[in-house]
Short mmCIF file of C-alpha atoms in Angstrom, two decimals:
data_model
loop_
_atom_site.label_atom_id
_atom_site.label_comp_id
_atom_site.label_asym_id
_atom_site.label_seq_id
_atom_site.Cartn_x
_atom_site.Cartn_y
_atom_site.Cartn_z
CA MET A 1 3.87 -70.52 50.15
CA GLU A 2 3.44 -67.95 47.12
CA ALA A 3 0.21 -68.08 45.09
CA ALA A 4 0.54 -68.64 41.13
CA GLN A 5 0.11 -65.62 39.09
CA ALA A 6 -3.08 -65.62 37.21
CA ALA A 7 -2.55 -65.95 33.53
CA ASP A 8 -5.64 -63.82 32.80
CA GLY A 9 -4.40 -60.27 31.74
CA ALA A 10 -0.81 -60.92 31.61
CA THR A 11 0.94 -59.19 28.97
CA TYR A 12 4.81 -59.34 27.80
CA ALA A 13 6.76 -56.52 28.75
CA LYS A 14 9.24 -55.42 25.77
CA LYS A 15 13.09 -55.05 26.52
CA ILE A 16 14.10 -51.57 27.23
CA ARG A 17 16.36 -50.19 24.83
CA PRO A 18 19.30 -47.74 25.75
CA LYS A 19 17.86 -45.00 23.51
CA GLU A 20 14.50 -45.09 25.75
CA ALA A 21 16.43 -45.01 28.92
CA ARG A 22 18.07 -41.54 28.01
CA ILE A 23 16.80 -38.75 29.91
CA ASP A 24 14.64 -36.02 28.21
CA TRP A 25 15.08 -32.97 30.56
CA SER A 26 12.07 -31.32 28.99
CA LYS A 27 9.85 -33.84 30.73
CA PRO A 28 8.31 -32.91 34.09
CA GLY A 29 10.73 -33.26 36.92
CA ARG A 30 8.54 -35.90 38.99
CA GLU A 31 8.21 -38.03 35.83
CA LEU A 32 11.75 -37.95 35.44
CA ASP A 33 12.30 -38.74 39.00
CA TRP A 34 9.99 -41.94 38.68
CA LYS A 35 11.81 -43.14 35.30
CA ILE A 36 15.21 -42.74 37.24
CA ARG A 37 14.02 -44.85 40.04
CA GLY A 38 12.35 -47.34 38.02
CA LEU A 39 15.24 -47.89 35.73
CA SER A 40 17.66 -47.95 38.58
CA PRO A 41 20.16 -49.92 38.54
CA PHE A 42 19.79 -51.74 35.38
CA PRO A 43 19.52 -50.66 32.64
CA GLY A 44 19.85 -47.28 34.08
CA ALA A 45 18.29 -43.77 33.02
CA TRP A 46 21.45 -41.69 31.57
CA PHE A 47 22.25 -38.49 30.34
CA GLU A 48 25.45 -37.18 28.63
CA LEU A 49 28.01 -34.73 30.69
CA PRO A 50 29.98 -32.44 28.35
CA THR A 51 33.69 -32.95 29.35
CA ASP A 52 36.88 -31.46 27.68
CA LYS A 53 37.49 -34.91 26.04
CA GLY A 54 33.94 -35.15 24.60
CA PRO A 55 30.65 -36.09 25.94
CA VAL A 56 30.65 -38.62 28.88
CA ARG A 57 27.67 -41.03 29.61
CA VAL A 58 26.41 -40.99 33.01
CA LYS A 59 23.71 -43.25 34.93
CA ALA A 60 21.14 -41.38 37.18
CA LEU A 61 20.89 -43.84 39.87
CA LEU A 62 18.83 -42.01 42.45
CA SER A 63 17.16 -38.44 42.40
CA ALA A 64 15.00 -36.36 44.18
CA PHE A 65 12.18 -33.74 42.80
CA GLU A 66 12.71 -30.41 43.99
CA ASP A 67 10.20 -27.17 43.34
CA ALA A 68 12.58 -25.08 41.69
CA SER A 69 12.82 -23.80 38.12
CA GLY A 70 15.51 -23.10 35.32
CA PRO A 71 16.27 -24.36 31.83
CA PRO A 72 15.48 -27.97 31.23
CA GLY A 73 18.62 -29.99 31.18
CA THR A 74 20.90 -27.15 32.75
CA THR A 75 22.47 -27.24 36.05
CA LEU A 76 21.32 -24.86 38.49
CA ASP A 77 23.79 -25.27 41.07
CA GLU A 78 27.19 -26.87 41.56
CA ARG A 79 25.50 -29.85 43.35
CA LEU A 80 23.85 -31.45 40.53
CA LEU A 81 20.21 -29.73 40.80
CA VAL A 82 18.98 -29.99 37.03
CA GLY A 83 16.11 -27.90 35.63
CA ALA A 84 13.35 -29.99 34.03
CA GLY A 85 10.41 -29.21 31.90
CA GLU A 86 8.58 -28.73 35.41
CA GLY A 87 10.39 -28.36 38.70
CA ALA A 88 13.89 -29.71 38.84
CA LEU A 89 15.69 -32.81 39.95
CA ARG A 90 18.57 -33.27 42.60
CA LEU A 91 20.68 -36.22 41.29
CA LEU A 92 21.75 -38.15 44.54
CA ARG A 93 23.59 -41.14 43.09
CA VAL A 94 25.07 -41.24 39.72
CA GLN A 95 27.54 -43.73 37.76
CA ARG A 96 30.04 -42.59 35.14
CA GLU A 97 30.44 -44.85 32.23
CA GLY A 98 33.12 -47.51 33.17
CA ARG A 99 33.21 -46.58 36.90
CA GLY A 100 31.27 -47.82 40.12
CA PRO A 101 28.16 -46.02 41.40
CA GLN A 102 28.73 -42.92 43.67
CA ASP A 103 27.05 -40.42 45.74
CA ALA A 104 26.75 -37.19 43.97
CA GLU A 105 28.98 -35.65 46.56
CA ALA A 106 31.86 -38.11 45.79
CA PHE A 107 31.30 -37.91 42.36
CA LEU A 108 31.61 -33.92 42.13
CA ARG A 109 34.80 -34.07 44.04
CA GLY A 110 36.48 -36.04 40.98
CA THR A 111 34.31 -34.36 38.21
CA PRO A 112 33.11 -30.89 39.18
CA VAL A 113 29.97 -29.65 37.22
CA ALA A 114 29.82 -25.87 37.05
CA ALA A 115 26.07 -24.28 37.28
CA GLY A 116 24.95 -23.49 33.92
CA THR A 117 26.22 -26.69 32.43
CA ARG A 118 23.99 -28.20 29.67
CA LEU A 119 23.38 -31.88 30.17
CA GLY A 120 22.71 -33.99 26.81
#
């Protein structure tokens, strides 16, 4: 049997707006990793990936912090290692707008992302 939660000190949490879930690559990588994990799967932390047909929104569902460096928001290799304000993030699971979640490896087979790509 579960105990009832005490009402003392309880506060209301506002709904997270999509604008607040956008990834700000200038933030420290560890902080971004926590944000991605905390917002996954819903509402989902997201970024924009440039394509020939215009930017596409992509949710980052799982990531790992890596001790690497590069320009914030820029892919550092062709396997979704992205520079952050401090360190870098390896995106492990993503979801392109209008599609189902995919491991990064499967995503990259259908949507290659070259090193040096600037994510929005």
